[in-house]
Amino acid sequence: MKKSKIVSAIMACVLATSAAVSVSAATLTSENPDGSTDVTARIEGTSPGEVSYTITIPDKVDFGTLTQPETDTDSYKYVNFDVTATELKLNDNAFVSVYVNGYKEDDNQFYIAQQNVSNPFEIKYDVYNGEVNDENISSKTALSETGEPSSSGYHFTTFGVKAEGTSEKGTLAINQKALYGKSLDEIAGDYSGTMVFHSSIVTV
């Protein structure tokens, strides 16, 4: 786990390339409330000082090797991650809200893009609050489908003072249907993107 201190936070989370899901951790704190998460896949062919909270986010998540489906049908691949209220030094009327957004300023969606090519192929993925799989995805709503994000991004979760030590689960879902009919030689390579996390204290 990697910890850095934050008041509104952006931290780095990478979705790196391997067949197994890999999750490591970074932190959002009251002194460093922002962070970003890189999202990757592959297709074959800190300042010291007193803080009032520490939120731990993944600094690496892995979609692994994507597979081109044989038919033009949904073929989802899922990656789970945790956002944890590691430390909360808050008043009873204070909360820490965590938001997440994509890396494109002109688009409210989440993408991974082919690396080291002049005209990269992009693949959209979705971010969900909670655990999502083939059995329940039809009843779930991706964060990017909940409306326009705030200036901080899409709301992911909020922790109260009694939530210290608890985690909120999230899921990234990528539909490999986007690869159907594509030339694997043209779209082969490593893919990456970024999720940007922001945290802030809310008082009621």
PDB file of C-alpha atoms in Angstrom:
ATOM      1  CA  MET A   1       0.000   0.000   0.000  1.00  0.00           C
ATOM      2  CA  LYS A   2       1.101   3.473  -0.850  1.00  0.00           C
ATOM      3  CA  LYS A   3       0.037   6.404   1.340  1.00  0.00           C
ATOM      4  CA  SER A   4       0.297  10.080   0.642  1.00  0.00           C
ATOM      5  CA  LYS A   5      -1.519  12.827   2.559  1.00  0.00           C
ATOM      6  CA  ILE A   6      -4.421  14.859   1.080  1.00  0.00           C
ATOM      7  CA  VAL A   7      -7.253  17.733   1.903  1.00  0.00           C
ATOM      8  CA  SER A   8      -9.050  17.370  -1.505  1.00  0.00           C
ATOM      9  CA  ALA A   9      -7.270  14.471  -3.297  1.00  0.00           C
ATOM     10  CA  ILE A  10      -5.988  13.138  -6.688  1.00  0.00           C
ATOM     11  CA  MET A  11      -4.021   9.845  -6.474  1.00  0.00           C
ATOM     12  CA  ALA A  12      -2.739   7.413  -9.051  1.00  0.00           C
ATOM     13  CA  CYS A  13      -4.347   4.043  -9.743  1.00  0.00           C
ATOM     14  CA  VAL A  14      -3.049   1.954 -12.635  1.00  0.00           C
ATOM     15  CA  LEU A  15      -4.871  -0.830 -14.436  1.00  0.00           C
ATOM     16  CA  ALA A  16      -1.786  -2.725 -15.646  1.00  0.00           C
ATOM     17  CA  THR A  17      -1.501  -5.603 -18.071  1.00  0.00           C
ATOM     18  CA  SER A  18      -1.527  -9.192 -16.881  1.00  0.00           C
ATOM     19  CA  ALA A  19      -3.917 -12.110 -16.943  1.00  0.00           C
ATOM     20  CA  ALA A  20      -4.762 -11.821 -13.261  1.00  0.00           C
ATOM     21  CA  VAL A  21      -6.435  -8.904 -11.551  1.00  0.00           C
ATOM     22  CA  SER A  22      -3.907  -6.830  -9.654  1.00  0.00           C
ATOM     23  CA  VAL A  23      -4.848  -4.180  -7.118  1.00  0.00           C
ATOM     24  CA  SER A  24      -2.487  -2.095  -5.052  1.00  0.00           C
ATOM     25  CA  ALA A  25      -3.268   0.985  -3.036  1.00  0.00           C
ATOM     26  CA  ALA A  26      -2.749   4.716  -2.834  1.00  0.00           C
ATOM     27  CA  THR A  27      -4.341   7.212  -0.473  1.00  0.00           C
ATOM     28  CA  LEU A  28      -6.508  10.314  -0.475  1.00  0.00           C
ATOM     29  CA  THR A  29      -6.204  12.507   2.599  1.00  0.00           C
ATOM     30  CA  SER A  30      -7.433  15.869   3.796  1.00  0.00           C
ATOM     31  CA  GLU A  31      -4.149  17.491   2.784  1.00  0.00           C
ATOM     32  CA  ASN A  32      -3.846  15.736  -0.597  1.00  0.00           C
ATOM     33  CA  PRO A  33      -7.440  15.083  -1.696  1.00  0.00           C
ATOM     34  CA  ASP A  34      -6.872  14.311  -5.374  1.00  0.00           C
ATOM     35  CA  GLY A  35      -5.431  11.360  -7.219  1.00  0.00           C
ATOM     36  CA  SER A  36      -5.555   9.571 -10.554  1.00  0.00           C
ATOM     37  CA  THR A  37      -5.820   5.948 -11.560  1.00  0.00           C
ATOM     38  CA  ASP A  38      -4.273   4.622 -14.752  1.00  0.00           C
ATOM     39  CA  VAL A  39      -6.350   1.971 -16.496  1.00  0.00           C
ATOM     40  CA  THR A  40      -4.558  -0.496 -18.785  1.00  0.00           C
ATOM     41  CA  ALA A  41      -5.160  -3.694 -20.729  1.00  0.00           C
ATOM     42  CA  ARG A  42      -3.539  -5.722 -23.483  1.00  0.00           C
ATOM     43  CA  ILE A  43      -4.837  -7.222 -26.727  1.00  0.00           C
ATOM     44  CA  GLU A  44      -2.665 -10.032 -28.128  1.00  0.00           C
ATOM     45  CA  GLY A  45      -1.687  -9.759 -31.979  1.00  0.00           C
ATOM     46  CA  THR A  46       3.659  13.844   0.056  1.00  0.00           C
ATOM     47  CA  SER A  47       3.754  16.696   2.585  1.00  0.00           C
ATOM     48  CA  PRO A  48       3.972  15.805   6.330  1.00  0.00           C
ATOM     49  CA  GLY A  49       1.525  17.241   8.841  1.00  0.00           C
ATOM     50  CA  GLU A  50      -1.744  16.639  10.661  1.00  0.00           C
ATOM     51  CA  VAL A  51      -4.519  15.173   8.511  1.00  0.00           C
ATOM     52  CA  SER A  52      -8.185  14.709   9.231  1.00  0.00           C
ATOM     53  CA  TYR A  53      -8.618  11.664   7.014  1.00  0.00           C
ATOM     54  CA  THR A  54      -6.804   9.048   4.976  1.00  0.00           C
ATOM     55  CA  ILE A  55      -8.674   7.333   2.157  1.00  0.00           C
ATOM     56  CA  THR A  56      -6.940   4.417   0.445  1.00  0.00           C
ATOM     57  CA  ILE A  57      -7.581   3.916  -3.276  1.00  0.00           C
ATOM     58  CA  PRO A  58      -6.033   1.388  -5.666  1.00  0.00           C
ATOM     59  CA  ASP A  59      -2.942   2.648  -7.440  1.00  0.00           C
ATOM     60  CA  LYS A  60      -2.970  -0.248  -9.893  1.00  0.00           C
ATOM     61  CA  VAL A  61      -5.805  -2.309 -11.357  1.00  0.00           C
ATOM     62  CA  ASP A  62      -5.456  -4.813 -14.187  1.00  0.00           C
ATOM     63  CA  PHE A  63      -7.920  -5.792 -16.903  1.00  0.00           C
ATOM     64  CA  GLY A  64      -5.401  -8.358 -18.083  1.00  0.00           C
ATOM     65  CA  THR A  65      -5.464  -9.621 -21.668  1.00  0.00           C
ATOM     66  CA  LEU A  66      -8.666  -8.799 -23.516  1.00  0.00           C
ATOM     67  CA  THR A  67     -10.295 -11.346 -25.841  1.00  0.00           C
ATOM     68  CA  GLN A  68     -12.005 -10.663 -29.150  1.00  0.00           C
ATOM     69  CA  PRO A  69     -15.491 -12.262 -29.087  1.00  0.00           C
ATOM     70  CA  GLU A  70     -16.490 -14.538 -31.952  1.00  0.00           C
ATOM     71  CA  THR A  71     -19.925 -12.925 -32.288  1.00  0.00           C
ATOM     72  CA  ASP A  72     -21.293  -9.380 -32.027  1.00  0.00           C
ATOM     73  CA  THR A  73     -22.648  -9.881 -28.509  1.00  0.00           C
ATOM     74  CA  ASP A  74     -21.832  -8.518 -25.065  1.00  0.00           C
ATOM     75  CA  SER A  75     -18.666  -9.993 -23.570  1.00  0.00           C
ATOM     76  CA  TYR A  76     -17.856  -8.194 -20.333  1.00  0.00           C
ATOM     77  CA  LYS A  77     -14.692  -8.436 -18.277  1.00  0.00           C
ATOM     78  CA  TYR A  78     -14.791  -7.173 -14.686  1.00  0.00           C
ATOM     79  CA  VAL A  79     -12.218  -5.845 -12.236  1.00  0.00           C
ATOM     80  CA  ASN A  80     -13.103  -5.198  -8.587  1.00  0.00           C
ATOM     81  CA  PHE A  81     -11.418  -2.598  -6.380  1.00  0.00           C
ATOM     82  CA  ASP A  82     -11.832  -1.107  -2.907  1.00  0.00           C
ATOM     83  CA  VAL A  83     -11.891   2.448  -1.613  1.00  0.00           C
ATOM     84  CA  THR A  84     -11.144   2.307   2.123  1.00  0.00           C
ATOM     85  CA  ALA A  85     -11.601   4.826   4.939  1.00  0.00           C
ATOM     86  CA  THR A  86      -8.222   4.021   6.487  1.00  0.00           C
ATOM     87  CA  GLU A  87      -8.259   6.873   9.018  1.00  0.00           C
ATOM     88  CA  LEU A  88     -10.999   9.365   9.896  1.00  0.00           C
ATOM     89  CA  LYS A  89     -10.368  12.166  12.379  1.00  0.00           C
ATOM     90  CA  LEU A  90     -13.667  13.965  11.906  1.00  0.00           C
ATOM     91  CA  ASN A  91     -16.304  15.719  13.918  1.00  0.00           C
ATOM     92  CA  ASP A  92     -19.658  13.958  14.229  1.00  0.00           C
ATOM     93  CA  ASN A  93     -21.185  16.296  11.638  1.00  0.00           C
ATOM     94  CA  ALA A  94     -18.387  15.824   9.087  1.00  0.00           C
ATOM     95  CA  PHE A  95     -18.115  13.343   6.227  1.00  0.00           C
ATOM     96  CA  VAL A  96     -15.561  12.555   3.523  1.00  0.00           C
ATOM     97  CA  SER A  97     -16.966  12.289   0.002  1.00  0.00           C
ATOM     98  CA  VAL A  98     -14.998  10.533  -2.749  1.00  0.00           C
ATOM     99  CA  TYR A  99     -15.494  11.272  -6.435  1.00  0.00           C
ATOM    100  CA  VAL A 100     -14.037   9.781  -9.612  1.00  0.00           C
ATOM    101  CA  ASN A 101     -13.787  11.000 -13.178  1.00  0.00           C
ATOM    102  CA  GLY A 102     -12.166  10.073 -16.480  1.00  0.00           C
ATOM    103  CA  TYR A 103      -9.023  11.673 -17.854  1.00  0.00           C
ATOM    104  CA  LYS A 104     -10.591  13.338 -20.918  1.00  0.00           C
ATOM    105  CA  GLU A 105     -11.618  16.912 -20.283  1.00  0.00           C
ATOM    106  CA  ASP A 106     -14.049  16.933 -23.244  1.00  0.00           C
ATOM    107  CA  ASP A 107     -15.776  13.645 -22.394  1.00  0.00           C
ATOM    108  CA  ASN A 108     -17.502  12.370 -19.270  1.00  0.00           C
ATOM    109  CA  GLN A 109     -16.771   8.715 -20.098  1.00  0.00           C
ATOM    110  CA  PHE A 110     -13.904   6.404 -19.103  1.00  0.00           C
ATOM    111  CA  TYR A 111     -11.475   5.003 -21.689  1.00  0.00           C
ATOM    112  CA  ILE A 112      -8.306   3.020 -22.147  1.00  0.00           C
ATOM    113  CA  ALA A 113      -6.279   3.839 -25.262  1.00  0.00           C
ATOM    114  CA  GLN A 114      -3.699   1.983 -27.330  1.00  0.00           C
ATOM    115  CA  GLN A 115      -0.177   3.120 -26.473  1.00  0.00           C
ATOM    116  CA  ASN A 116       2.756   4.123 -28.690  1.00  0.00           C
ATOM    117  CA  VAL A 117       0.815   4.480 -31.957  1.00  0.00           C
ATOM    118  CA  SER A 118      -0.026   7.630 -33.918  1.00  0.00           C
ATOM    119  CA  ASN A 119      -3.763   6.924 -34.190  1.00  0.00           C
ATOM    120  CA  PRO A 120      -4.665   4.939 -31.047  1.00  0.00           C
ATOM    121  CA  PHE A 121      -7.706   2.695 -30.756  1.00  0.00           C
ATOM    122  CA  GLU A 122      -9.818   3.529 -27.681  1.00  0.00           C
ATOM    123  CA  ILE A 123     -12.064   1.264 -25.656  1.00  0.00           C
ATOM    124  CA  LYS A 124     -14.721   2.597 -23.288  1.00  0.00           C
ATOM    125  CA  TYR A 125     -15.140   1.028 -19.858  1.00  0.00           C
ATOM    126  CA  ASP A 126     -17.662   1.670 -17.089  1.00  0.00           C
ATOM    127  CA  VAL A 127     -17.189   2.355 -13.378  1.00  0.00           C
ATOM    128  CA  TYR A 128     -19.768   1.051 -10.917  1.00  0.00           C
ATOM    129  CA  ASN A 129     -20.318   1.501  -7.212  1.00  0.00           C
ATOM    130  CA  GLY A 130     -20.583  -1.999  -5.765  1.00  0.00           C
ATOM    131  CA  GLU A 131     -19.862  -5.459  -7.107  1.00  0.00           C
ATOM    132  CA  VAL A 132     -21.057  -6.058 -10.664  1.00  0.00           C
ATOM    133  CA  ASN A 133     -21.058  -9.240 -12.736  1.00  0.00           C
ATOM    134  CA  ASP A 134     -22.941 -10.873 -15.615  1.00  0.00           C
ATOM    135  CA  GLU A 135     -25.807 -11.806 -13.306  1.00  0.00           C
ATOM    136  CA  ASN A 136     -26.610  -8.270 -12.115  1.00  0.00           C
ATOM    137  CA  ILE A 137     -25.129  -5.837 -14.648  1.00  0.00           C
ATOM    138  CA  SER A 138     -28.493  -5.304 -16.351  1.00  0.00           C
ATOM    139  CA  SER A 139     -29.889  -3.887 -13.099  1.00  0.00           C
ATOM    140  CA  LYS A 140     -26.890  -1.662 -12.325  1.00  0.00           C
ATOM    141  CA  THR A 141     -26.192   1.899 -13.478  1.00  0.00           C
ATOM    142  CA  ALA A 142     -22.671   2.977 -14.386  1.00  0.00           C
ATOM    143  CA  LEU A 143     -21.513   6.226 -12.782  1.00  0.00           C
ATOM    144  CA  SER A 144     -21.132   7.832 -16.219  1.00  0.00           C
ATOM    145  CA  GLU A 145     -24.831   7.167 -16.881  1.00  0.00           C
ATOM    146  CA  THR A 146     -26.070   8.990 -13.773  1.00  0.00           C
ATOM    147  CA  GLY A 147     -25.978  12.445 -15.383  1.00  0.00           C
ATOM    148  CA  GLU A 148     -23.411  15.210 -15.665  1.00  0.00           C
ATOM    149  CA  PRO A 149     -20.567  14.941 -13.145  1.00  0.00           C
ATOM    150  CA  SER A 150     -19.882  17.724 -10.673  1.00  0.00           C
ATOM    151  CA  SER A 151     -16.651  19.696 -10.827  1.00  0.00           C
ATOM    152  CA  SER A 152     -15.187  16.971  -8.575  1.00  0.00           C
ATOM    153  CA  GLY A 153     -16.381  14.108 -10.791  1.00  0.00           C
ATOM    154  CA  TYR A 154     -18.975  11.395 -10.253  1.00  0.00           C
ATOM    155  CA  HIS A 155     -19.878  10.713  -6.626  1.00  0.00           C
ATOM    156  CA  PHE A 156     -18.538   7.282  -5.644  1.00  0.00           C
ATOM    157  CA  THR A 157     -19.127   7.107  -1.890  1.00  0.00           C
ATOM    158  CA  THR A 158     -19.245   9.093   1.362  1.00  0.00           C
ATOM    159  CA  PHE A 159     -17.712   8.005   4.684  1.00  0.00           C
ATOM    160  CA  GLY A 160     -18.912   9.175   8.098  1.00  0.00           C
ATOM    161  CA  VAL A 161     -16.807   9.351  11.245  1.00  0.00           C
ATOM    162  CA  LYS A 162     -17.891   5.842  12.311  1.00  0.00           C
ATOM    163  CA  ALA A 163     -16.844   4.332   8.961  1.00  0.00           C
ATOM    164  CA  GLU A 164     -13.131   4.174   9.793  1.00  0.00           C
ATOM    165  CA  GLY A 165     -11.705   0.869   8.621  1.00  0.00           C
ATOM    166  CA  THR A 166     -14.576   0.117   6.236  1.00  0.00           C
ATOM    167  CA  SER A 167     -14.376  -0.195   2.470  1.00  0.00           C
ATOM    168  CA  GLU A 168     -16.666   0.631  -0.427  1.00  0.00           C
ATOM    169  CA  LYS A 169     -16.388  -1.836  -3.284  1.00  0.00           C
ATOM    170  CA  GLY A 170     -16.309  -0.748  -6.892  1.00  0.00           C
ATOM    171  CA  THR A 171     -16.203  -2.505 -10.249  1.00  0.00           C
ATOM    172  CA  LEU A 172     -14.735  -1.631 -13.623  1.00  0.00           C
ATOM    173  CA  ALA A 173     -16.483  -3.319 -16.542  1.00  0.00           C
ATOM    174  CA  ILE A 174     -15.176  -3.402 -20.108  1.00  0.00           C
ATOM    175  CA  ASN A 175     -17.258  -4.812 -22.957  1.00  0.00           C
ATOM    176  CA  GLN A 176     -14.945  -6.778 -25.249  1.00  0.00           C
ATOM    177  CA  LYS A 177     -17.672  -6.512 -27.886  1.00  0.00           C
ATOM    178  CA  ALA A 178     -15.798  -3.339 -28.915  1.00  0.00           C
ATOM    179  CA  LEU A 179     -13.118  -5.634 -30.396  1.00  0.00           C
ATOM    180  CA  TYR A 180     -15.505  -7.613 -32.597  1.00  0.00           C
ATOM    181  CA  GLY A 181     -14.686  -7.379 -36.283  1.00  0.00           C
ATOM    182  CA  LYS A 182     -11.434  -5.483 -35.668  1.00  0.00           C
ATOM    183  CA  SER A 183      -8.054  -6.511 -37.065  1.00  0.00           C
ATOM    184  CA  LEU A 184      -6.091  -7.740 -34.059  1.00  0.00           C
ATOM    185  CA  ASP A 185      -2.824  -6.818 -35.768  1.00  0.00           C
ATOM    186  CA  GLU A 186      -3.995  -3.182 -35.962  1.00  0.00           C
ATOM    187  CA  ILE A 187      -5.272  -2.899 -32.395  1.00  0.00           C
ATOM    188  CA  ALA A 188      -2.728  -5.131 -30.632  1.00  0.00           C
ATOM    189  CA  GLY A 189      -0.587  -3.663 -27.869  1.00  0.00           C
ATOM    190  CA  ASP A 190      -0.766  -2.222 -24.379  1.00  0.00           C
ATOM    191  CA  TYR A 191      -3.672  -0.024 -23.361  1.00  0.00           C
ATOM    192  CA  SER A 192      -3.920   2.488 -20.535  1.00  0.00           C
ATOM    193  CA  GLY A 193      -6.119   5.256 -19.212  1.00  0.00           C
ATOM    194  CA  THR A 194      -6.696   7.172 -16.010  1.00  0.00           C
ATOM    195  CA  MET A 195      -9.343   7.437 -13.327  1.00  0.00           C
ATOM    196  CA  VAL A 196      -9.035  10.663 -11.353  1.00  0.00           C
ATOM    197  CA  PHE A 197     -10.153  10.488  -7.721  1.00  0.00           C
ATOM    198  CA  HIS A 198     -11.061  13.513  -5.607  1.00  0.00           C
ATOM    199  CA  SER A 199     -11.921  13.603  -1.909  1.00  0.00           C
ATOM    200  CA  SER A 200     -13.285  16.416   0.238  1.00  0.00           C
ATOM    201  CA  ILE A 201     -14.740  17.017   3.671  1.00  0.00           C
ATOM    202  CA  VAL A 202     -18.453  17.788   3.797  1.00  0.00           C
ATOM    203  CA  THR A 203     -19.968  19.301   6.945  1.00  0.00           C
ATOM    204  CA  VAL A 204     -23.705  19.130   7.699  1.00  0.00           C
TER     205      VAL A 204
END
